[in-house]
Structure formats: C-alpha cells, structure tokens
Amino acid sequence: MSTFIYMVRHGESPKEGNERSRGLTDKGHVDALKITSILKGEGIDAVISSPYKRSILTVEKLAQQNGQEVLTFEDLKERIFSSEDNRVSDKDLIPLLEKSFMEQNFALEGGESNADCQKRAIKVLKKLLDIFKNKKIVIGTHGAVMTLMMAYFDSSYDLGFLHNTSKPDIYKMEFNEQELVKVQRIWRVKNDVNQ
C-alpha cells in the first residue's frame, strides 16, 4: 500500500495585502472549484492546509464536499521572506529566491532561510505520512514551501521547478513509508482537458 499526498498550490491571490489574510481573486475562486472537480473522485481521506487564507480557500470546497474540515498546521505556511507581514514584490522576490536556492542558509533580517523553512515543513510532512499511512491527503500549500518539501526527497525540485509551477497547481506524490516513489503533475494535464 502507498500513501498519496496531493500538493495543491493555492490559486491566484491579490498582489497586495497581508501574507496571512490575503484571499483569492475571482480567477482563484473559479480555479478552486476546478480543483474540487479534479480531486473529488480521488478518495481523499483528509484535507490539510497552510494557515494562510489563500491556501485554505483553495482546498476548502473539496473538504466540504467530502464532509471534512480543513486541518491547518502553522508550520506548513509559506517561507517567511522578510519581517514584513506584506507580500514581497515580484521584482524583489526573484533575486531573493535565486540567492536563497544558491545559499540554503541565506535569509533577510527577520526572514527565514530555505533550510529553516524546509526543516519546519518536513517535520509536519513526516508526521502526516505516519498519521495518514496508506491514505490519500491533500495539502493546500504555497510555491516555495512546496518546492522545498519536494526537494527534501528529490533535489531535482529546485528553483527551475518553482518557476514552472502555476497558481494553482497539483502534484500527486506517492510514498512507500517515508520514501518518495513517484510524482505526477495532475493540474496542467487535466486543466488543459477542461479548457
């Protein structure tokens, strides 16, 4: 038996506002419904999320459809890029990400490094793999923290991978115990079919 984790990167969210409370744009809400439609037949046992509103909103309808609640874990939140609560602009984020992926321990003052973010998120992911052994779970997540969790098991999940993800996105990860066996991207394939 395998454990399956569906990493669901959140849908499009407003570019302004607080990191924790930014929701989804109209397109983000429409895409959340598409995610629900794509995953409804997968037999999901639990829906987990980052505590950030945009991630919860992306997977909430799926949980409701299955008669479940979204379980949030603080340490699944997005990497903290700076001490500010507001989103880092795209112009500032790209060089910050490039430096962070070259130097795993690099962090701005008040922020956290890739190494620190990966360590906190992996601790939760390993716990979830134990709790939900041989089950199927969805994790509502973010681009950087998702990439770092996946990179823990396979170093090919790097900055290039992150740049090629979309909002939203879905990666189905198959585990044998704590070992990653296979990853399949299922958003883009099914999204193209649905267009």
PDB file of N, CA and C in Angstrom, residues 43-106:
ATOM      1  N   GLY A  43     -10.873   9.908  -3.709  1.00  0.00           N
ATOM      2  CA  GLY A  43     -10.995   9.226  -2.420  1.00  0.00           C
ATOM      3  C   GLY A  43     -10.113   9.838  -1.344  1.00  0.00           C
ATOM      4  N   ILE A  44     -10.149  11.149  -1.251  1.00  0.00           N
ATOM      5  CA  ILE A  44      -9.307  11.882  -0.297  1.00  0.00           C
ATOM      6  C   ILE A  44      -9.767  11.607   1.139  1.00  0.00           C
ATOM      7  N   ASP A  45      -8.809  11.229   1.987  1.00  0.00           N
ATOM      8  CA  ASP A  45      -9.109  10.912   3.392  1.00  0.00           C
ATOM      9  C   ASP A  45      -9.025  12.127   4.311  1.00  0.00           C
ATOM     10  N   ALA A  46      -8.212  13.110   3.949  1.00  0.00           N
ATOM     11  CA  ALA A  46      -8.065  14.298   4.798  1.00  0.00           C
ATOM     12  C   ALA A  46      -7.587  15.469   3.952  1.00  0.00           C
ATOM     13  N   VAL A  47      -8.010  16.660   4.361  1.00  0.00           N
ATOM     14  CA  VAL A  47      -7.580  17.892   3.692  1.00  0.00           C
ATOM     15  C   VAL A  47      -6.847  18.742   4.728  1.00  0.00           C
ATOM     16  N   ILE A  48      -5.582  18.987   4.440  1.00  0.00           N
ATOM     17  CA  ILE A  48      -4.683  19.728   5.321  1.00  0.00           C
ATOM     18  C   ILE A  48      -4.337  21.033   4.611  1.00  0.00           C
ATOM     19  N   SER A  49      -3.951  22.060   5.363  1.00  0.00           N
ATOM     20  CA  SER A  49      -3.555  23.303   4.707  1.00  0.00           C
ATOM     21  C   SER A  49      -2.583  24.109   5.554  1.00  0.00           C
ATOM     22  N   SER A  50      -1.869  24.953   4.856  1.00  0.00           N
ATOM     23  CA  SER A  50      -1.173  26.071   5.478  1.00  0.00           C
ATOM     24  C   SER A  50      -2.247  26.901   6.183  1.00  0.00           C
ATOM     25  N   PRO A  51      -1.899  27.679   7.207  1.00  0.00           N
ATOM     26  CA  PRO A  51      -2.905  28.505   7.874  1.00  0.00           C
ATOM     27  C   PRO A  51      -3.263  29.772   7.084  1.00  0.00           C
ATOM     28  N   TYR A  52      -2.593  30.010   5.964  1.00  0.00           N
ATOM     29  CA  TYR A  52      -2.854  31.224   5.188  1.00  0.00           C
ATOM     30  C   TYR A  52      -4.165  31.086   4.418  1.00  0.00           C
ATOM     31  N   LYS A  53      -4.928  32.162   4.416  1.00  0.00           N
ATOM     32  CA  LYS A  53      -6.296  32.143   3.876  1.00  0.00           C
ATOM     33  C   LYS A  53      -6.365  31.660   2.430  1.00  0.00           C
ATOM     34  N   ARG A  54      -5.429  32.092   1.582  1.00  0.00           N
ATOM     35  CA  ARG A  54      -5.484  31.716   0.167  1.00  0.00           C
ATOM     36  C   ARG A  54      -5.336  30.206  -0.039  1.00  0.00           C
ATOM     37  N   SER A  55      -4.564  29.563   0.824  1.00  0.00           N
ATOM     38  CA  SER A  55      -4.414  28.100   0.729  1.00  0.00           C
ATOM     39  C   SER A  55      -5.666  27.386   1.215  1.00  0.00           C
ATOM     40  N   ILE A  56      -6.196  27.857   2.331  1.00  0.00           N
ATOM     41  CA  ILE A  56      -7.419  27.249   2.876  1.00  0.00           C
ATOM     42  C   ILE A  56      -8.554  27.367   1.864  1.00  0.00           C
ATOM     43  N   LEU A  57      -8.741  28.554   1.291  1.00  0.00           N
ATOM     44  CA  LEU A  57      -9.832  28.774   0.336  1.00  0.00           C
ATOM     45  C   LEU A  57      -9.687  27.893  -0.908  1.00  0.00           C
ATOM     46  N   THR A  58      -8.454  27.569  -1.286  1.00  0.00           N
ATOM     47  CA  THR A  58      -8.223  26.755  -2.480  1.00  0.00           C
ATOM     48  C   THR A  58      -8.688  25.312  -2.283  1.00  0.00           C
ATOM     49  N   VAL A  59      -8.618  24.794  -1.054  1.00  0.00           N
ATOM     50  CA  VAL A  59      -8.977  23.380  -0.813  1.00  0.00           C
ATOM     51  C   VAL A  59     -10.257  23.202   0.010  1.00  0.00           C
ATOM     52  N   GLU A  60     -10.827  24.302   0.480  1.00  0.00           N
ATOM     53  CA  GLU A  60     -11.983  24.250   1.390  1.00  0.00           C
ATOM     54  C   GLU A  60     -13.204  23.558   0.783  1.00  0.00           C
ATOM     55  N   LYS A  61     -13.518  23.855  -0.463  1.00  0.00           N
ATOM     56  CA  LYS A  61     -14.704  23.251  -1.100  1.00  0.00           C
ATOM     57  C   LYS A  61     -14.548  21.742  -1.240  1.00  0.00           C
ATOM     58  N   LEU A  62     -13.342  21.297  -1.518  1.00  0.00           N
ATOM     59  CA  LEU A  62     -13.091  19.857  -1.608  1.00  0.00           C
ATOM     60  C   LEU A  62     -13.370  19.191  -0.261  1.00  0.00           C
ATOM     61  N   ALA A  63     -12.869  19.806   0.805  1.00  0.00           N
ATOM     62  CA  ALA A  63     -13.107  19.256   2.150  1.00  0.00           C
ATOM     63  C   ALA A  63     -14.605  19.215   2.448  1.00  0.00           C
ATOM     64  N   GLN A  64     -15.301  20.305   2.150  1.00  0.00           N
ATOM     65  CA  GLN A  64     -16.748  20.371   2.406  1.00  0.00           C
ATOM     66  C   GLN A  64     -17.497  19.292   1.627  1.00  0.00           C
ATOM     67  N   GLN A  65     -17.103  19.101   0.384  1.00  0.00           N
ATOM     68  CA  GLN A  65     -17.751  18.089  -0.452  1.00  0.00           C
ATOM     69  C   GLN A  65     -17.578  16.685   0.142  1.00  0.00           C
ATOM     70  N   ASN A  66     -16.460  16.471   0.831  1.00  0.00           N
ATOM     71  CA  ASN A  66     -16.185  15.173   1.447  1.00  0.00           C
ATOM     72  C   ASN A  66     -16.666  15.103   2.895  1.00  0.00           C
ATOM     73  N   GLY A  67     -17.366  16.150   3.359  1.00  0.00           N
ATOM     74  CA  GLY A  67     -17.848  16.173   4.737  1.00  0.00           C
ATOM     75  C   GLY A  67     -16.716  16.306   5.750  1.00  0.00           C
ATOM     76  N   GLN A  68     -15.634  16.965   5.343  1.00  0.00           N
ATOM     77  CA  GLN A  68     -14.459  17.115   6.196  1.00  0.00           C
ATOM     78  C   GLN A  68     -14.218  18.584   6.511  1.00  0.00           C
ATOM     79  N   GLU A  69     -13.363  18.807   7.497  1.00  0.00           N
ATOM     80  CA  GLU A  69     -12.888  20.155   7.779  1.00  0.00           C
ATOM     81  C   GLU A  69     -11.451  20.246   7.320  1.00  0.00           C
ATOM     82  N   VAL A  70     -11.018  21.447   6.967  1.00  0.00           N
ATOM     83  CA  VAL A  70      -9.609  21.660   6.615  1.00  0.00           C
ATOM     84  C   VAL A  70      -8.814  21.742   7.921  1.00  0.00           C
ATOM     85  N   LEU A  71      -7.821  20.873   8.057  1.00  0.00           N
ATOM     86  CA  LEU A  71      -6.947  20.888   9.227  1.00  0.00           C
ATOM     87  C   LEU A  71      -5.730  21.746   8.899  1.00  0.00           C
ATOM     88  N   THR A  72      -5.473  22.772   9.699  1.00  0.00           N
ATOM     89  CA  THR A  72      -4.342  23.660   9.404  1.00  0.00           C
ATOM     90  C   THR A  72      -3.162  23.376  10.332  1.00  0.00           C
ATOM     91  N   PHE A  73      -1.986  23.519   9.769  1.00  0.00           N
ATOM     92  CA  PHE A  73      -0.733  23.367  10.509  1.00  0.00           C
ATOM     93  C   PHE A  73       0.109  24.620  10.276  1.00  0.00           C
ATOM     94  N   GLU A  74       0.436  25.301  11.351  1.00  0.00           N
ATOM     95  CA  GLU A  74       1.199  26.554  11.270  1.00  0.00           C
ATOM     96  C   GLU A  74       2.502  26.376  10.488  1.00  0.00           C
ATOM     97  N   ASP A  75       3.184  25.274  10.682  1.00  0.00           N
ATOM     98  CA  ASP A  75       4.491  25.099  10.055  1.00  0.00           C
ATOM     99  C   ASP A  75       4.432  24.708   8.583  1.00  0.00           C
ATOM    100  N   LEU A  76       3.236  24.669   8.009  1.00  0.00           N
ATOM    101  CA  LEU A  76       3.103  24.488   6.563  1.00  0.00           C
ATOM    102  C   LEU A  76       2.956  25.827   5.839  1.00  0.00           C
ATOM    103  N   LYS A  77       3.043  26.935   6.595  1.00  0.00           N
ATOM    104  CA  LYS A  77       2.913  28.263   5.976  1.00  0.00           C
ATOM    105  C   LYS A  77       4.051  28.503   4.986  1.00  0.00           C
ATOM    106  N   GLU A  78       3.859  29.496   4.143  1.00  0.00           N
ATOM    107  CA  GLU A  78       4.870  29.857   3.155  1.00  0.00           C
ATOM    108  C   GLU A  78       6.151  30.286   3.846  1.00  0.00           C
ATOM    109  N   ARG A  79       7.248  30.151   3.137  1.00  0.00           N
ATOM    110  CA  ARG A  79       8.527  30.624   3.668  1.00  0.00           C
ATOM    111  C   ARG A  79       8.384  32.096   4.032  1.00  0.00           C
ATOM    112  N   ILE A  80       8.930  32.477   5.176  1.00  0.00           N
ATOM    113  CA  ILE A  80       8.898  33.870   5.619  1.00  0.00           C
ATOM    114  C   ILE A  80      10.088  34.564   4.966  1.00  0.00           C
ATOM    115  N   PHE A  81       9.796  35.458   4.032  1.00  0.00           N
ATOM    116  CA  PHE A  81      10.870  36.100   3.269  1.00  0.00           C
ATOM    117  C   PHE A  81      11.465  37.307   3.984  1.00  0.00           C
ATOM    118  N   SER A  82      10.643  38.011   4.779  1.00  0.00           N
ATOM    119  CA  SER A  82      11.156  39.188   5.494  1.00  0.00           C
ATOM    120  C   SER A  82      10.333  39.395   6.755  1.00  0.00           C
ATOM    121  N   SER A  83      10.709  40.373   7.538  1.00  0.00           N
ATOM    122  CA  SER A  83       9.988  40.633   8.785  1.00  0.00           C
ATOM    123  C   SER A  83       8.644  41.313   8.534  1.00  0.00           C
ATOM    124  N   GLU A  84       8.450  41.797   7.326  1.00  0.00           N
ATOM    125  CA  GLU A  84       7.188  42.465   6.979  1.00  0.00           C
ATOM    126  C   GLU A  84       6.069  41.432   6.849  1.00  0.00           C
ATOM    127  N   ASP A  85       4.852  41.827   7.187  1.00  0.00           N
ATOM    128  CA  ASP A  85       3.703  40.932   7.025  1.00  0.00           C
ATOM    129  C   ASP A  85       3.144  40.959   5.611  1.00  0.00           C
ATOM    130  N   ASN A  86       3.580  41.946   4.824  1.00  0.00           N
ATOM    131  CA  ASN A  86       3.038  42.092   3.483  1.00  0.00           C
ATOM    132  C   ASN A  86       3.858  41.317   2.463  1.00  0.00           C
ATOM    133  N   ARG A  87       3.243  41.052   1.325  1.00  0.00           N
ATOM    134  CA  ARG A  87       3.860  40.287   0.250  1.00  0.00           C
ATOM    135  C   ARG A  87       5.097  41.009  -0.283  1.00  0.00           C
ATOM    136  N   VAL A  88       6.139  40.232  -0.579  1.00  0.00           N
ATOM    137  CA  VAL A  88       7.334  40.771  -1.227  1.00  0.00           C
ATOM    138  C   VAL A  88       7.002  40.924  -2.706  1.00  0.00           C
ATOM    139  N   SER A  89       7.358  42.057  -3.304  1.00  0.00           N
ATOM    140  CA  SER A  89       7.034  42.295  -4.715  1.00  0.00           C
ATOM    141  C   SER A  89       7.772  41.300  -5.608  1.00  0.00           C
ATOM    142  N   ASP A  90       7.206  41.046  -6.798  1.00  0.00           N
ATOM    143  CA  ASP A  90       7.844  40.129  -7.748  1.00  0.00           C
ATOM    144  C   ASP A  90       9.259  40.596  -8.077  1.00  0.00           C
ATOM    145  N   LYS A  91       9.445  41.901  -8.226  1.00  0.00           N
ATOM    146  CA  LYS A  91      10.744  42.484  -8.563  1.00  0.00           C
ATOM    147  C   LYS A  91      11.788  42.138  -7.499  1.00  0.00           C
ATOM    148  N   ASP A  92      11.388  42.168  -6.225  1.00  0.00           N
ATOM    149  CA  ASP A  92      12.308  41.850  -5.130  1.00  0.00           C
ATOM    150  C   ASP A  92      12.401  40.344  -4.866  1.00  0.00           C
ATOM    151  N   LEU A  93      11.332  39.632  -5.184  1.00  0.00           N
ATOM    152  CA  LEU A  93      11.279  38.205  -4.859  1.00  0.00           C
ATOM    153  C   LEU A  93      12.206  37.360  -5.730  1.00  0.00           C
ATOM    154  N   ILE A  94      12.285  37.675  -7.018  1.00  0.00           N
ATOM    155  CA  ILE A  94      13.066  36.828  -7.936  1.00  0.00           C
ATOM    156  C   ILE A  94      14.544  36.769  -7.535  1.00  0.00           C
ATOM    157  N   PRO A  95      15.230  37.919  -7.324  1.00  0.00           N
ATOM    158  CA  PRO A  95      16.635  37.812  -6.893  1.00  0.00           C
ATOM    159  C   PRO A  95      16.778  37.169  -5.509  1.00  0.00           C
ATOM    160  N   LEU A  96      15.794  37.389  -4.638  1.00  0.00           N
ATOM    161  CA  LEU A  96      15.824  36.780  -3.302  1.00  0.00           C
ATOM    162  C   LEU A  96      15.748  35.257  -3.410  1.00  0.00           C
ATOM    163  N   LEU A  97      14.864  34.766  -4.272  1.00  0.00           N
ATOM    164  CA  LEU A  97      14.752  33.320  -4.484  1.00  0.00           C
ATOM    165  C   LEU A  97      16.034  32.750  -5.093  1.00  0.00           C
ATOM    166  N   GLU A  98      16.596  33.457  -6.080  1.00  0.00           N
ATOM    167  CA  GLU A  98      17.821  32.978  -6.725  1.00  0.00           C
ATOM    168  C   GLU A  98      18.940  32.818  -5.701  1.00  0.00           C
ATOM    169  N   LYS A  99      19.119  33.826  -4.861  1.00  0.00           N
ATOM    170  CA  LYS A  99      20.171  33.756  -3.836  1.00  0.00           C
ATOM    171  C   LYS A  99      19.858  32.645  -2.825  1.00  0.00           C
ATOM    172  N   SER A 100      18.594  32.520  -2.457  1.00  0.00           N
ATOM    173  CA  SER A 100      18.186  31.510  -1.468  1.00  0.00           C
ATOM    174  C   SER A 100      18.419  30.090  -1.950  1.00  0.00           C
ATOM    175  N   PHE A 101      18.210  29.846  -3.245  1.00  0.00           N
ATOM    176  CA  PHE A 101      18.404  28.499  -3.764  1.00  0.00           C
ATOM    177  C   PHE A 101      19.887  28.193  -4.012  1.00  0.00           C
ATOM    178  N   MET A 102      20.709  29.236  -4.110  1.00  0.00           N
ATOM    179  CA  MET A 102      22.161  29.022  -4.207  1.00  0.00           C
ATOM    180  C   MET A 102      22.783  28.855  -2.824  1.00  0.00           C
ATOM    181  N   GLU A 103      22.237  29.586  -1.850  1.00  0.00           N
ATOM    182  CA  GLU A 103      22.758  29.549  -0.478  1.00  0.00           C
ATOM    183  C   GLU A 103      21.617  29.177   0.458  1.00  0.00           C
ATOM    184  N   GLN A 104      21.516  27.903   0.809  1.00  0.00           N
ATOM    185  CA  GLN A 104      20.390  27.384   1.588  1.00  0.00           C
ATOM    186  C   GLN A 104      20.176  28.090   2.924  1.00  0.00           C
ATOM    187  N   ASN A 105      21.238  28.681   3.486  1.00  0.00           N
ATOM    188  CA  ASN A 105      21.109  29.330   4.798  1.00  0.00           C
ATOM    189  C   ASN A 105      20.960  30.845   4.706  1.00  0.00           C
ATOM    190  N   PHE A 106      20.818  31.380   3.483  1.00  0.00           N
ATOM    191  CA  PHE A 106      20.648  32.822   3.314  1.00  0.00           C
ATOM    192  C   PHE A 106      19.239  33.250   3.724  1.00  0.00           C
TER     193      PHE A 106
END
